[in-house]
Structures are given as structure tokens and as C-alpha cells.
Short mmCIF file of C-alpha atoms in Angstrom, two decimals:
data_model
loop_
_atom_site.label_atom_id
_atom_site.label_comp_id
_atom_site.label_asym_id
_atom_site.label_seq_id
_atom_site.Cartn_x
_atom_site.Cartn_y
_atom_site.Cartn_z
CA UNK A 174 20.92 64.13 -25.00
CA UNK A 175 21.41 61.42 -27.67
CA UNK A 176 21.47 62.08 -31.64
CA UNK A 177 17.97 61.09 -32.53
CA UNK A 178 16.77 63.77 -29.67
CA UNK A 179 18.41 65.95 -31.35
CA UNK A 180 17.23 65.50 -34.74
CA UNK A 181 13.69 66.06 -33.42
CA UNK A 182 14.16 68.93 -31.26
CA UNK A 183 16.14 70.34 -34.42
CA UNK A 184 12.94 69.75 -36.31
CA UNK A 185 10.06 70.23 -33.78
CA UNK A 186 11.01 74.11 -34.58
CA UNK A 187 10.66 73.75 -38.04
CA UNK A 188 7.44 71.36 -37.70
CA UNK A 189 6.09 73.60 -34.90
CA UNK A 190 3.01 74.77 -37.07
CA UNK A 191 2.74 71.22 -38.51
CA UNK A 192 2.82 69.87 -35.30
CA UNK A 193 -0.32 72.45 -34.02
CA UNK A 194 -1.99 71.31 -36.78
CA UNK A 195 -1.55 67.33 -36.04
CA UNK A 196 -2.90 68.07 -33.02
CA UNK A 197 -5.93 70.43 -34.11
CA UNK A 198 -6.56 67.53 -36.69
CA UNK A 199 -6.67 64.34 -33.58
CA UNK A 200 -9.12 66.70 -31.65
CA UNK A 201 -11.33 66.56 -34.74
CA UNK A 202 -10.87 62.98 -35.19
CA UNK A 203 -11.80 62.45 -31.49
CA UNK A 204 -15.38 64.33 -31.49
CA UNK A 205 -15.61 62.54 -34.79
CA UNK A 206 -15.22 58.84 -33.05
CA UNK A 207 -17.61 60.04 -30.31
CA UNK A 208 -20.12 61.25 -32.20
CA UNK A 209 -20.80 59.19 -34.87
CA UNK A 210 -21.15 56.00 -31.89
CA UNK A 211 -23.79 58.32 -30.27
CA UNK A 212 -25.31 58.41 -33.45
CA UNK A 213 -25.85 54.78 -33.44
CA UNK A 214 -26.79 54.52 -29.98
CA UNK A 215 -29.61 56.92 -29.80
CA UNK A 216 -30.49 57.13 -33.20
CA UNK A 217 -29.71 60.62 -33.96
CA UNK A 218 -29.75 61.25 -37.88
CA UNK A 219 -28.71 64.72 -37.42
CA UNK A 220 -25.51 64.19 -35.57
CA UNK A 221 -24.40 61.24 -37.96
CA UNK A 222 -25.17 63.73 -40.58
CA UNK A 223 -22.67 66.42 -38.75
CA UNK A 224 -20.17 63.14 -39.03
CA UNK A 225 -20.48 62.60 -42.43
CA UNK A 226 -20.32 65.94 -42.97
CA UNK A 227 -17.56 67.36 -41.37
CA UNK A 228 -15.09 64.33 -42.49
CA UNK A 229 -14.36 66.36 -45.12
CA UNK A 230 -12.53 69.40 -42.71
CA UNK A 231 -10.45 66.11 -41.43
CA UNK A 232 -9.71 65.50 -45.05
CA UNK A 233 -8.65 68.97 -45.52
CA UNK A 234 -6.03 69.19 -42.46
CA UNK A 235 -4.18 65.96 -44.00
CA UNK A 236 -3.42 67.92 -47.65
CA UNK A 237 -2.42 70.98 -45.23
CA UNK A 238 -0.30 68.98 -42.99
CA UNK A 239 1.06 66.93 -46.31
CA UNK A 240 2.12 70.34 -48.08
CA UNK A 241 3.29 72.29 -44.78
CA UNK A 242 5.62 69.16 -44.24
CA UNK A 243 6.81 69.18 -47.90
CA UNK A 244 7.68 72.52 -47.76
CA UNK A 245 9.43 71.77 -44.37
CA UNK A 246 11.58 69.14 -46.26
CA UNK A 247 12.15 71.70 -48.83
CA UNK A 248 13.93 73.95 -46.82
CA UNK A 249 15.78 71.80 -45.03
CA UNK A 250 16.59 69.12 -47.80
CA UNK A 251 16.97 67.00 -45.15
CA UNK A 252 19.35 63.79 -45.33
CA UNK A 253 17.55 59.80 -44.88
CA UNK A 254 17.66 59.28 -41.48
CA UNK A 255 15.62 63.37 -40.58
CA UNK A 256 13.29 62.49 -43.81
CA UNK A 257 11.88 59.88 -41.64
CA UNK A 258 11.18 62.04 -38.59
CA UNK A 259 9.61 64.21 -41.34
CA UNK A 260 7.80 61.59 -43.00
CA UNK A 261 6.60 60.37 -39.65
CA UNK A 262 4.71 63.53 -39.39
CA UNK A 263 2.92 62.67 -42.49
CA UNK A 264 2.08 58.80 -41.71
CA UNK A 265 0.44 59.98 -38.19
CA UNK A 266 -1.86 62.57 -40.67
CA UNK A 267 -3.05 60.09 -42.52
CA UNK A 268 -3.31 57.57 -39.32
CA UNK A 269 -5.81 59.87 -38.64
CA UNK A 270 -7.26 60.83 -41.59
CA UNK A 271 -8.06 56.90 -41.57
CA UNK A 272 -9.66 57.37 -38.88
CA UNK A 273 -11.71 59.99 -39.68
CA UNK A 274 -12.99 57.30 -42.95
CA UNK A 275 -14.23 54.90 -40.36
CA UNK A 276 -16.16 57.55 -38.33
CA UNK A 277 -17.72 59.04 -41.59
CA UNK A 278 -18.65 55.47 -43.01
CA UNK A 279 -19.48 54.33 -39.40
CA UNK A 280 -22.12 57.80 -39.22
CA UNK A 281 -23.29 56.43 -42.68
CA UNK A 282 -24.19 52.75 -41.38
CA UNK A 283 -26.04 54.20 -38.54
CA UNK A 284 -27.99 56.25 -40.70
CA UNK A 285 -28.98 52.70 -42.90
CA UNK A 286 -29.81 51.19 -39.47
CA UNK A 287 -32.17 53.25 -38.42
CA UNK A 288 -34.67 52.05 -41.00
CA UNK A 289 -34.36 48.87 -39.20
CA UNK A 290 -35.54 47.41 -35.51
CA UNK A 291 -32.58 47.85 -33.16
CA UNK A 292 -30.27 44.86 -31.87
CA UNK A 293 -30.99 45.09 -28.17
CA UNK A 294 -27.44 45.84 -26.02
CA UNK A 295 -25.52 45.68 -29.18
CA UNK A 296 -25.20 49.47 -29.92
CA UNK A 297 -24.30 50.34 -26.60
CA UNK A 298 -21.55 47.71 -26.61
CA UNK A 299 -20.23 49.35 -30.08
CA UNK A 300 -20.49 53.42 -27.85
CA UNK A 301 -18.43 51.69 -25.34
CA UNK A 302 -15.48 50.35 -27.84
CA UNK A 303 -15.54 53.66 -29.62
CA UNK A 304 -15.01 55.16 -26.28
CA UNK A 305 -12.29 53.01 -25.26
CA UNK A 306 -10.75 54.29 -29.17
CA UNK A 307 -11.09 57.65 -28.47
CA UNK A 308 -9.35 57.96 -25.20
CA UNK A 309 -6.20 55.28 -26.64
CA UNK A 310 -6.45 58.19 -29.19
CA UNK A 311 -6.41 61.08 -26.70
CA UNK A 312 -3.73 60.00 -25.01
CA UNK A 313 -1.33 58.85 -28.38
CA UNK A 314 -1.94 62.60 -28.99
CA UNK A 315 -0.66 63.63 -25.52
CA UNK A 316 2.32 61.34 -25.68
CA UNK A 317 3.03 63.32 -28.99
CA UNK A 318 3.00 66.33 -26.96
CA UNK A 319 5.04 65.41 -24.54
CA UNK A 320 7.21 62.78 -26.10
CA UNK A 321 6.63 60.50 -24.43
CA UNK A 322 7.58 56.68 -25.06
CA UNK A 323 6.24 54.88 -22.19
CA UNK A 324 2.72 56.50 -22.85
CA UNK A 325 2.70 55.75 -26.23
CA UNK A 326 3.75 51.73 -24.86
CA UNK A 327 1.08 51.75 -22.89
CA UNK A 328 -2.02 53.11 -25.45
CA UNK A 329 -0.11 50.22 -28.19
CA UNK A 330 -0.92 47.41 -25.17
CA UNK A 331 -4.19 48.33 -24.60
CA UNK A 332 -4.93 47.71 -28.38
CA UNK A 333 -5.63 44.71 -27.33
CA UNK A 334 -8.86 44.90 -25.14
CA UNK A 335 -9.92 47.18 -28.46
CA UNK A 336 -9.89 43.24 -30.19
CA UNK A 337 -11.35 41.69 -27.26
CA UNK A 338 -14.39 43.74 -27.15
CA UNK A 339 -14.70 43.09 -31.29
CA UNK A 340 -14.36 39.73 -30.83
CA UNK A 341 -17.29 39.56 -27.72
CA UNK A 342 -19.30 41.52 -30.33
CA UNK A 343 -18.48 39.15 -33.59
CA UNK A 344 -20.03 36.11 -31.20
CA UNK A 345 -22.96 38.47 -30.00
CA UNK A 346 -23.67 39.30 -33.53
CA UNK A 347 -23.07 35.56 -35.24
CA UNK A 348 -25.43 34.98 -32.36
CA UNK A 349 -27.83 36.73 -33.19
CA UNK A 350 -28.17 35.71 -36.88
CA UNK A 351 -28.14 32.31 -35.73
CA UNK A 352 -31.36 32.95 -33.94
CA UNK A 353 -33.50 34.88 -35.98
CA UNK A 354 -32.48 35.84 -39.97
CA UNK A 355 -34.53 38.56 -39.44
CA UNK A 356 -31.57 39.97 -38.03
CA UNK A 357 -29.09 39.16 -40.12
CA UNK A 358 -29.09 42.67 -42.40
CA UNK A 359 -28.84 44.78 -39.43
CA UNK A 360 -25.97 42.76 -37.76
CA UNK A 361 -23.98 42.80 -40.72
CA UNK A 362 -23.96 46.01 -40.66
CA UNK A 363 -22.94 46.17 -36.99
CA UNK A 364 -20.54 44.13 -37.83
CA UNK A 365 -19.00 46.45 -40.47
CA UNK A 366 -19.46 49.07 -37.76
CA UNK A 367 -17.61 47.04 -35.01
CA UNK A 368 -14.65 46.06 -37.55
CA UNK A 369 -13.98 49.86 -38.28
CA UNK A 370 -14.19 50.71 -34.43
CA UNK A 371 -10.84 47.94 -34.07
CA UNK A 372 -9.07 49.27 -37.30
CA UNK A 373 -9.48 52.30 -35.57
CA UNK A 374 -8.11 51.13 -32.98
CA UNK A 375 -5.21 49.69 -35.20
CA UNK A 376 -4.69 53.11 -36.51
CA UNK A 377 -4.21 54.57 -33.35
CA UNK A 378 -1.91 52.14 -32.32
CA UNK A 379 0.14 52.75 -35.63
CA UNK A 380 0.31 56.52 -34.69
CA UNK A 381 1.44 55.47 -31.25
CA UNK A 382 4.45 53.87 -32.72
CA UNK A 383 5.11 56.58 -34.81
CA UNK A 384 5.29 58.53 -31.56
CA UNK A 385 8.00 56.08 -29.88
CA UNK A 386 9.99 56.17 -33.85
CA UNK A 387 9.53 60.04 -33.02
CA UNK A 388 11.04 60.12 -29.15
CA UNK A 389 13.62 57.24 -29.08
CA UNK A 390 14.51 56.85 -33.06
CA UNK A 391 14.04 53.58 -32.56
CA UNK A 392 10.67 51.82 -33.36
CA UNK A 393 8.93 49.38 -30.66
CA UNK A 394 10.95 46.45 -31.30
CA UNK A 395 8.15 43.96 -29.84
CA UNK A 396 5.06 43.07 -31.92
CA UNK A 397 2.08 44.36 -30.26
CA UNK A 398 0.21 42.13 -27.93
CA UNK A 399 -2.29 40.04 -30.00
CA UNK A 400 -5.92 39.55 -28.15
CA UNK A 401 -5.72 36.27 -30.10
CA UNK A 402 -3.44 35.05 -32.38
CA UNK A 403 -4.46 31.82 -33.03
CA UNK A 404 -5.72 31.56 -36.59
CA UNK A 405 -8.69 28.97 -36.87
CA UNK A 406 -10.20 30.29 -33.34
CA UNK A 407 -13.23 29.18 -33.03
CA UNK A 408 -15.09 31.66 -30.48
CA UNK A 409 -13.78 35.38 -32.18
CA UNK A 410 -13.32 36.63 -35.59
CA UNK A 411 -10.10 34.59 -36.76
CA UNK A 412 -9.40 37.34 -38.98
CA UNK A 413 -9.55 40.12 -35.62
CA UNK A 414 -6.19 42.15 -35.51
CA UNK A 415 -5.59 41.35 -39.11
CA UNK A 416 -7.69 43.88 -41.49
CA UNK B 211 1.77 72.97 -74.23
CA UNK B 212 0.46 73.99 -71.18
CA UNK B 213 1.72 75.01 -68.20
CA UNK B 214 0.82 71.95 -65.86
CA UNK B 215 2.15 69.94 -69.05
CA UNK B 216 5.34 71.81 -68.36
CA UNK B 217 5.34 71.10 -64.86
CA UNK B 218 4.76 67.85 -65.56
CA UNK B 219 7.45 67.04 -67.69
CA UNK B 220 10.16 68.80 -65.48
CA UNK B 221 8.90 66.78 -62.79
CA UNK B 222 9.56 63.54 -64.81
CA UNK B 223 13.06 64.03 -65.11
CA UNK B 224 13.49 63.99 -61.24
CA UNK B 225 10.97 61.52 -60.83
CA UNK B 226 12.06 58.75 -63.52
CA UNK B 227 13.67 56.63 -60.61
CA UNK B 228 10.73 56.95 -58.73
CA UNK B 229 8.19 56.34 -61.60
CA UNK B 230 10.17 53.21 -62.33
CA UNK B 231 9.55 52.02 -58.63
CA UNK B 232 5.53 52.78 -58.78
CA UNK B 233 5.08 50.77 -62.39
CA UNK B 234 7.23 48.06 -60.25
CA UNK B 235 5.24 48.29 -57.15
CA UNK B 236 1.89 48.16 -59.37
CA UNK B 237 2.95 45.04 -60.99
CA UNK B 238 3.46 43.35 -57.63
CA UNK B 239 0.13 44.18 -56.51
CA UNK B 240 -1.44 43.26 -59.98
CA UNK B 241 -0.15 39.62 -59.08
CA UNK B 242 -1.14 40.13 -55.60
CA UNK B 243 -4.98 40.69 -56.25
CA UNK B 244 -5.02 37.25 -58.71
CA UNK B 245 -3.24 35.15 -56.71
CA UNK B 246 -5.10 35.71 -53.28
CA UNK B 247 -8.17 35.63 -55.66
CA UNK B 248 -6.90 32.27 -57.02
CA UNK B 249 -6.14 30.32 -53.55
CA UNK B 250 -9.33 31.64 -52.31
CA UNK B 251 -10.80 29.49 -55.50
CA UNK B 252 -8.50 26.70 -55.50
CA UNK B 253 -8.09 26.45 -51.65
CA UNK B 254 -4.51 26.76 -51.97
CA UNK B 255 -3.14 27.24 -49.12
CA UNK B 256 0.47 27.18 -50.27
CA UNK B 257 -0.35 30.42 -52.33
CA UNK B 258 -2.29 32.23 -49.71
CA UNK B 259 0.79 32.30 -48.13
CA UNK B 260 2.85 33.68 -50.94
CA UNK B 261 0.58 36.30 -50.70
CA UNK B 262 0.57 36.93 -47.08
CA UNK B 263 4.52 36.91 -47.00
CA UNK B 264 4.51 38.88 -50.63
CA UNK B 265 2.96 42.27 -48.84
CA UNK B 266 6.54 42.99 -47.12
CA UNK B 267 7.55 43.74 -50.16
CA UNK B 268 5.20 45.80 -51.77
CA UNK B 269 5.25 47.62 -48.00
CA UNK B 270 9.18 48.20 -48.41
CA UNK B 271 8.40 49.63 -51.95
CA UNK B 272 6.03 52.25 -50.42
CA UNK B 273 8.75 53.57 -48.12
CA UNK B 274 11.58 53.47 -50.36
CA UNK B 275 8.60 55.50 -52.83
CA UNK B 276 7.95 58.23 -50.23
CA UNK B 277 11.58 58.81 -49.10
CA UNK B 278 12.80 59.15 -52.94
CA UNK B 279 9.91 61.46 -53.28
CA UNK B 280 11.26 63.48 -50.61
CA UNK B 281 14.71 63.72 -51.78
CA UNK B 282 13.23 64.80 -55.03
CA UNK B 283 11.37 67.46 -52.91
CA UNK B 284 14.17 68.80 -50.74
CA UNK B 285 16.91 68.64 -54.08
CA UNK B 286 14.10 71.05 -55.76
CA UNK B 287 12.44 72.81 -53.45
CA UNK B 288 8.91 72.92 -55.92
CA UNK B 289 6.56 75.75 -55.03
CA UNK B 290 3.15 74.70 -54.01
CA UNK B 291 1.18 73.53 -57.41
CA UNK B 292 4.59 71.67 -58.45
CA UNK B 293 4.63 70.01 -54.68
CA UNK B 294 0.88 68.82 -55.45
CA UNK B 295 2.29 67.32 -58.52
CA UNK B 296 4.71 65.25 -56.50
CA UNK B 297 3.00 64.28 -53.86
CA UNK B 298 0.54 62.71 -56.11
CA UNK B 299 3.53 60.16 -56.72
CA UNK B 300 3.00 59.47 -53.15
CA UNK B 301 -0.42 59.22 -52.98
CA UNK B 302 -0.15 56.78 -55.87
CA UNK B 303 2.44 54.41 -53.59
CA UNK B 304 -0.33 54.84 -50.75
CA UNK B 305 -3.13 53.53 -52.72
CA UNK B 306 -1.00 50.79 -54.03
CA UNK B 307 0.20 49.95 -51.21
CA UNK B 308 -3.87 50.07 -49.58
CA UNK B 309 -5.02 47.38 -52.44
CA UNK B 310 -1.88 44.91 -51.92
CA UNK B 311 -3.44 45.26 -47.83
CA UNK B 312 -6.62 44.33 -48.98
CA UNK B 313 -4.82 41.15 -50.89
CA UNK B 314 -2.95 39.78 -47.95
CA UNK B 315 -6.48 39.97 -45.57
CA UNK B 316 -7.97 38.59 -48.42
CA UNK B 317 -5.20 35.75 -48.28
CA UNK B 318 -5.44 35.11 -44.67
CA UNK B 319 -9.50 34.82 -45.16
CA UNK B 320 -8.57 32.19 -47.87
CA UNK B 321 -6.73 30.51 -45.76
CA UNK B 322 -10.00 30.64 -42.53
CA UNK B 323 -12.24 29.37 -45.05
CA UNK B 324 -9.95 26.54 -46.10
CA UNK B 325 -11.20 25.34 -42.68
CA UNK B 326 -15.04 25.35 -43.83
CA UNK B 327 -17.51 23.75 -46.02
CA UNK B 328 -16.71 25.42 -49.58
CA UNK B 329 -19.98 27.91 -50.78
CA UNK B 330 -21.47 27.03 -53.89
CA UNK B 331 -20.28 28.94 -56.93
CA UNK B 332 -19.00 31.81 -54.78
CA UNK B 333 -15.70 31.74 -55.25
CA UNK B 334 -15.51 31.73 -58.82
CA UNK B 335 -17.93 35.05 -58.69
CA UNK B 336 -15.11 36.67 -56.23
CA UNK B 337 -12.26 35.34 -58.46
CA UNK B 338 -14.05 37.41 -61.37
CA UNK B 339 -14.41 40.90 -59.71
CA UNK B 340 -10.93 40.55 -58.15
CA UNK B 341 -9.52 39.95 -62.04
CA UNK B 342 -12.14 42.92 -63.21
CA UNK B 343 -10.12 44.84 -60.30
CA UNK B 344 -6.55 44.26 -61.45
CA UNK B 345 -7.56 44.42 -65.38
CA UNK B 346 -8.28 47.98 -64.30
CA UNK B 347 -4.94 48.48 -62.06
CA UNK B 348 -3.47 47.52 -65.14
CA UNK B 349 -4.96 50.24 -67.51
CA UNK B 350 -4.69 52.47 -64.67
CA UNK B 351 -0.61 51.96 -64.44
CA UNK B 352 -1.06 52.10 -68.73
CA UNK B 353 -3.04 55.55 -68.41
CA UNK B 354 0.19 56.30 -65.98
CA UNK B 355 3.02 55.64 -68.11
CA UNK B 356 1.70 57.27 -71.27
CA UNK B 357 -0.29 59.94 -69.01
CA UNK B 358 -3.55 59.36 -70.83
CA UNK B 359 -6.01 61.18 -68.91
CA UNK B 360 -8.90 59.28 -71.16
CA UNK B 361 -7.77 56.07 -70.46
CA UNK B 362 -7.24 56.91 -66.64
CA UNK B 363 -11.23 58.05 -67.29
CA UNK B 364 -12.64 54.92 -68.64
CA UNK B 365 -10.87 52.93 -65.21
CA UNK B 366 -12.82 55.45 -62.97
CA UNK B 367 -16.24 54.71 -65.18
CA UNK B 368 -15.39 50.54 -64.67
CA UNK B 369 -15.33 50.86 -60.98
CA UNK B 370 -19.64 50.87 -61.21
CA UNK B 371 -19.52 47.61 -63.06
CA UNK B 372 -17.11 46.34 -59.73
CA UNK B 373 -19.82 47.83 -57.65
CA UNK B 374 -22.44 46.09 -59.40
CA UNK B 375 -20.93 42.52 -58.82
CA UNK B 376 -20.50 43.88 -54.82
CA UNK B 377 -23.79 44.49 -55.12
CA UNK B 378 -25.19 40.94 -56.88
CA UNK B 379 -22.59 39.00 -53.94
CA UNK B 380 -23.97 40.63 -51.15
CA UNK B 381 -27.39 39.72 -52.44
CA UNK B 382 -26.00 36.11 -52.86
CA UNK B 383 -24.44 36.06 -49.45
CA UNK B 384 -27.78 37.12 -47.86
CA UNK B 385 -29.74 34.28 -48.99
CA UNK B 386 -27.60 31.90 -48.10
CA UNK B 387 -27.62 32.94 -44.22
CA UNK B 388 -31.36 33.11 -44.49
CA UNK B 389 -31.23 29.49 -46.06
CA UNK B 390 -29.46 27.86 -43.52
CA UNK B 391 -27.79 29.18 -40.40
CA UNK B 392 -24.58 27.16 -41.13
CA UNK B 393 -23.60 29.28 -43.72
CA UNK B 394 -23.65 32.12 -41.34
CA UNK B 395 -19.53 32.08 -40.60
CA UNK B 396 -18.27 31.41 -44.26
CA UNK B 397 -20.47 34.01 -45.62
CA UNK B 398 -19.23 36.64 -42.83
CA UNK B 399 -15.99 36.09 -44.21
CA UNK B 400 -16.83 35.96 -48.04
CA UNK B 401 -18.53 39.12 -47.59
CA UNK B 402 -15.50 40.96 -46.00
CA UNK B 403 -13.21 39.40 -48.91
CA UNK B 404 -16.21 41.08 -51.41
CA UNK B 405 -15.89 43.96 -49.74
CA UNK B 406 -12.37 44.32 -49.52
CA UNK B 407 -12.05 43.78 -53.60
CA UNK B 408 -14.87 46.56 -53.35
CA UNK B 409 -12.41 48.88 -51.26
CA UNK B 410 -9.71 47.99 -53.90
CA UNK B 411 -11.64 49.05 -57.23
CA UNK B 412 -12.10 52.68 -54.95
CA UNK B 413 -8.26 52.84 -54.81
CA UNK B 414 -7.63 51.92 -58.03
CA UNK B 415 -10.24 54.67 -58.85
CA UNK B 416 -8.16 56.94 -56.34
CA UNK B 417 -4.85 56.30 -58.24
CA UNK B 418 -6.76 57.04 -61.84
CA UNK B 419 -7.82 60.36 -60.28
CA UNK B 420 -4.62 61.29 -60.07
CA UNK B 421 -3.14 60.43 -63.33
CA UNK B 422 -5.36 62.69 -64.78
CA UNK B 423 -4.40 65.40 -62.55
CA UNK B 424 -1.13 64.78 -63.62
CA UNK B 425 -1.13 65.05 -66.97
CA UNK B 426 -4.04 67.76 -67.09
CA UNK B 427 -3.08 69.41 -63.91
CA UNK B 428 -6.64 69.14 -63.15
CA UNK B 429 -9.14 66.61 -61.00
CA UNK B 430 -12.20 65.00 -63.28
CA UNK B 431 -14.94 67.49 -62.58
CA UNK B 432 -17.68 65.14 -62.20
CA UNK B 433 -17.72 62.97 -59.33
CA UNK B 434 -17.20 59.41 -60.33
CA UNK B 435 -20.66 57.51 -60.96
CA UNK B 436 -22.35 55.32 -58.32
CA UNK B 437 -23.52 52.30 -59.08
CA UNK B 438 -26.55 52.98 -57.21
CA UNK B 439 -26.21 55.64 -54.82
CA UNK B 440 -29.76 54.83 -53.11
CA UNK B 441 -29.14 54.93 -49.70
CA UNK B 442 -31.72 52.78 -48.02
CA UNK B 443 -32.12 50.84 -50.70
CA UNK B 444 -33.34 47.47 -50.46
CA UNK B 445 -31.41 44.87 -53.18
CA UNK B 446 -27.64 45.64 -52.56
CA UNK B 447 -25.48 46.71 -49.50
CA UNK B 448 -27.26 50.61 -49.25
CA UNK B 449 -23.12 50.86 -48.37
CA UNK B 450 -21.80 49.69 -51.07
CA UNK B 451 -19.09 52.30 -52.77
CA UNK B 452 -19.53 54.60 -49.63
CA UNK B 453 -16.50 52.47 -47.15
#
């Protein structure tokens, strides 16, 4: 056993609560990410409204996960190198809390669209990319669990489909507006919706490496796989993996 | 003087390093928000890349922020009210560190654009709202350093007027994709930089909210005002101030 396992195992007693409540909080965030992308696809105003809505119990297991892990520090006054397992703790709670933004704002933007004619195919592409979100998300959490490195690896490489399935949608939608302007209100807003489905996705990813920083004390040293980095692309979003 | 007075002003012993580091850290994203304002205007490349390569630091300021805050934490050992105090520091760093985000994307969309046939008149309108935005960062840091809860108040009612010139852009942005199907693309992308300057003025709000909590040990009771809080409405983005 090396010196950063250690450290953690040191800490996971101290964090154990903490730690129950990280995971309480993901399992939130997941339903959240399902839910509001049902929302959209079959028009349900009463289960965006539950997304909206219950955002603000997400909101509310970040400041309890922020003050259990201060007091956590304050008992240990722990030296640089532990404050950062510590700290990591907090950066994965507000990963999610993140997270838990885009769902709300993403259950907001469906309500707006249904007041307007749907985009054939379009919202069942943006269920499917949520999906693909929740379970990177699922299984970030589970690599938590278990520390586990290699599972984290893999949720941080499949990022990338995340920004290949944004980009497909950014030509569907530019499509689209190209055709008719009629559409153009109603794809913008799917647009919005598809960008917070890949920051989501770049949240997740985040947490994931906060999970590796966690099990090896060592952060990934390769930059994630980019879907496409080339900036002036001419098919995708040129801005995709960037905000 | 009051008790949360009290608390605050033990706190600012311990915390003068750190204070230091967050009027430091706000000055560096002041400069941020006008200059990836600017080379959206000018189309200068050469400072859209300052900007990009500018966020490390304002990143690195962040972590060095939330690790002093912790030392402060585990030297004192503050009971829960006094560890709310505290970790407001850190929610400061976070929203600083959010906006100078939102100024590097909005760099790297300066630098897409460069690529495309300039929009009439738009950028100037953007280069306005982004110097309304950092004109209230500024009073916001003021409101900071001489913990003026009234000053911190009149940055929280500015944010509307932000919201307002969202609101006239997006309006701008629509009729020019309805006018011609060209525009489509740049518009996309001067929308997200509208938006993002949007998403700033919220953070700035964010970081107001919590100088007056600071030096009134209290949150503003009323919730800030909306701009128009419509939410189907027809003129504006019916999401504007909501993501």
C-alpha cells in the first residue's frame, strides 16, 4: 500500500458520512438528468416541474456536504497534500451540483417548448445523449465507491461520443433553421438544451478525474480525448468540448 | 456591534492573506471580461489569445484561494455560523473563477467568428454589456473591501439592466436568422457569447449576495428582481436570467 492510499483510507473514515452523502446527492442528480429529457420528449409539464422543483434538495446536499467536509478539515487540520483529498470531496459536490443547474434549466426550456410545434427526431436524439450522461454518471459514482481508476478512465474516454452526439445535433439543428425560420426559436432552444446535456457531460468527466486524483494521488496525466479538436471545423460546433 | 460583525472581523484577521488573493483574482477577471469583449470587437486575434492563455491563472488563484481557506479552517476550527462565514470566501473564488470561464469561451468564440462575415453593429452592443458586467465586478469587489452591504445591493439591482440588453440581443440575433439564412452560424455563436456575459452578471450577482451576508451576517431577503420573469413570453429569450 503506497502513501496516497493511505491518506485516503485514513480519511474515507473521517469522510464516511460525507462520502454517503456524495453518493445520496449523484443518485439525485441521476433521476434529475433522466427526467427532465423525458420531459422534453413527451411533453410532460408536470415532471419538468418535479425537475425544477426538486433542484433545490440537490442544492441543499452541496452546503451539507461543503460544511460536513469543513468540519472534517477542522478536526483534522489537515496538512496540503490531505487538504486536497478533502477538497476533492468538495469539487465532486459541486460537479454535481452543476449538474443538477443544467437539468433544472434544461426542465425549464422544455417547459418554453412546449408552446411551440415539436422538431421531429430531435428530442429523442437529446433523451438519448442525456441517457448516455446519466449512465457515464452512474458509473463515475461507482468508481468512487470502489476506487476505482480504470473505471473512472474509461467513463473520462467516453466523454467523447457525449461531443459527438452534440455535434450530430448542432448540424441537425443549423439544419433545420436553414430550412424553415419558422424553426429557428425552438431550435435555439434545443440547442441550449443539447449544450447543457455535453457540459454535463464535461462535469461528469471532471468528477471522474477527481476520482483517479482520489485512488492513485496522481491526476490523469493525458488530456481527455477530444471528439474534435480542430478549431474552425466546419461540420460541428467549433466551440464543442470548450464551454 | 453585532455579533456577525464580530464574527466578521475575527475572521478578517485570518483571512487578510486570503482577502488579498480574491481582490487580486477579481482584478484579473475584471481585465478578462474587457479584453475578450474587445478582440471580439476588434477581431483581434492576438488578444483572444491572451485571454484564452490568461484563465490558467485566474484557475491557479482559485486553488491556492480554497486551500488557504482551509488552512484557515483547520488552524481555527470555526463552529458552524463562523464556517458559513468562510466558506463564503470560497464561494467568492468559485464565482470568480465561473465569470473568467465564461471570458476564455467567450475568447475562443472571438476567435470562430474571426473566420466569418462580421454582424452589423453587434459587436459593439456585446462590448457594452460585457463593460456594464465588469463595471459591476468592480463595485462588487468595492462593496467587498469596505463590506458595504448597500453598495453590494445596488450591483444585485444592475444585473436587470444586463438582462435587459440579453434580452434586446437576442431579439437582434433573431431577426437576423429570419433575414437571411447565412447569418444562421455567426449568430449561434454571438448568442452563446450574449449569453455567457448573461451567466456572468448572475455570478457577479452571486458574489454581491455574499458580501452582504458577510458584513450583515444575513442573505438580502428579497429575491433579486427579474428583468422580466414572463415565462412564455414572446419579445426576449422566456430564459433569459433563469440558466
Amino acid at each position: 500500500m503506497n502513501d496516497s492510499q493511505h491518506i485516503v483510507s485514513s480519511y474515507d473514515r473521517d469522510l464516511e458520512g460525507v462520502q454517503a452523502l456524495i453518493i445520496k446527492m449523484g443518485g439525485l442528480v441521476e433521476t434529475a438528468i433522466l427526467d427532465c429529457a423525458k420531459a422534453l420528449e413527451m411533453r410532460d409539464e408536470e415532471l419538468a416541474d418535479k425537475v425544477r422543483k426538486g433542484d433545490k434538495a440537490i442544492d441543499a446536499m452541496m452546503e451539507q456536504i461543503n460544511e460536513e467536509t469543513a468540519f472534517v478539515i477542522a478536526r483534522r487540520a489537515p496538512a496540503a497534500s490531505d487538504l486536497r483529498v478533502v477538497l476533492s470531496v468538495m469539487k465532486m459536490s459541486n460537479n454535481l451540483e452543476r449538474i443538477g443547474d443544467y437539468a433544472k434549466n434544461i426542465a425549464k426550456r422544455a417547459g418554453v417548448l412546449l408552446q411551440m410545434t415539436p422538431i421531429e427526431g430531435s428530442s429523442g436524439a437529446v433523451r438519448r445523449m442525456a441517457r448516455e450522461v446519466e449512465l457515464m454518471l452512474k458509473d463515475a459514482l461507482d468508481s468512487y465507491i470502489q476506487r476505482d481508476p480504470e473505471l473512472a478512465q474509461v467513463v473520462i474516454n467516453r466523454d467523447k461520443e457525449v461531443d459527438q452526439m452534440y455535434n450530430a445535433l448542432f448540424r441537425e439543428f443549423l439544419t433545420f433553421m436553414m430550412e424553415d425560420p419558422r424553426n429557428i426559436t425552438a431550435c435555439m432552444h434545443l440547442h441550449f438544451i443539447a449544450k447543457n446535456i455535453e457540459r454535463m457531460g464535461d462535469h461528469v468527466t471532471a468528477l471522474a478525474e477527481q476520482v483517479i486524483y482520489v485512488s492513485t494521488g496522481k491526476y490523469p496525466e493525458e488530456e481527455r480525448p477530444k471528439a474534435d479538436s480542430t478549431p474552425y471545423e466546419v461540420h460541428g460546433d467549433p466551440m464543442a468540448n470548450n464551454d
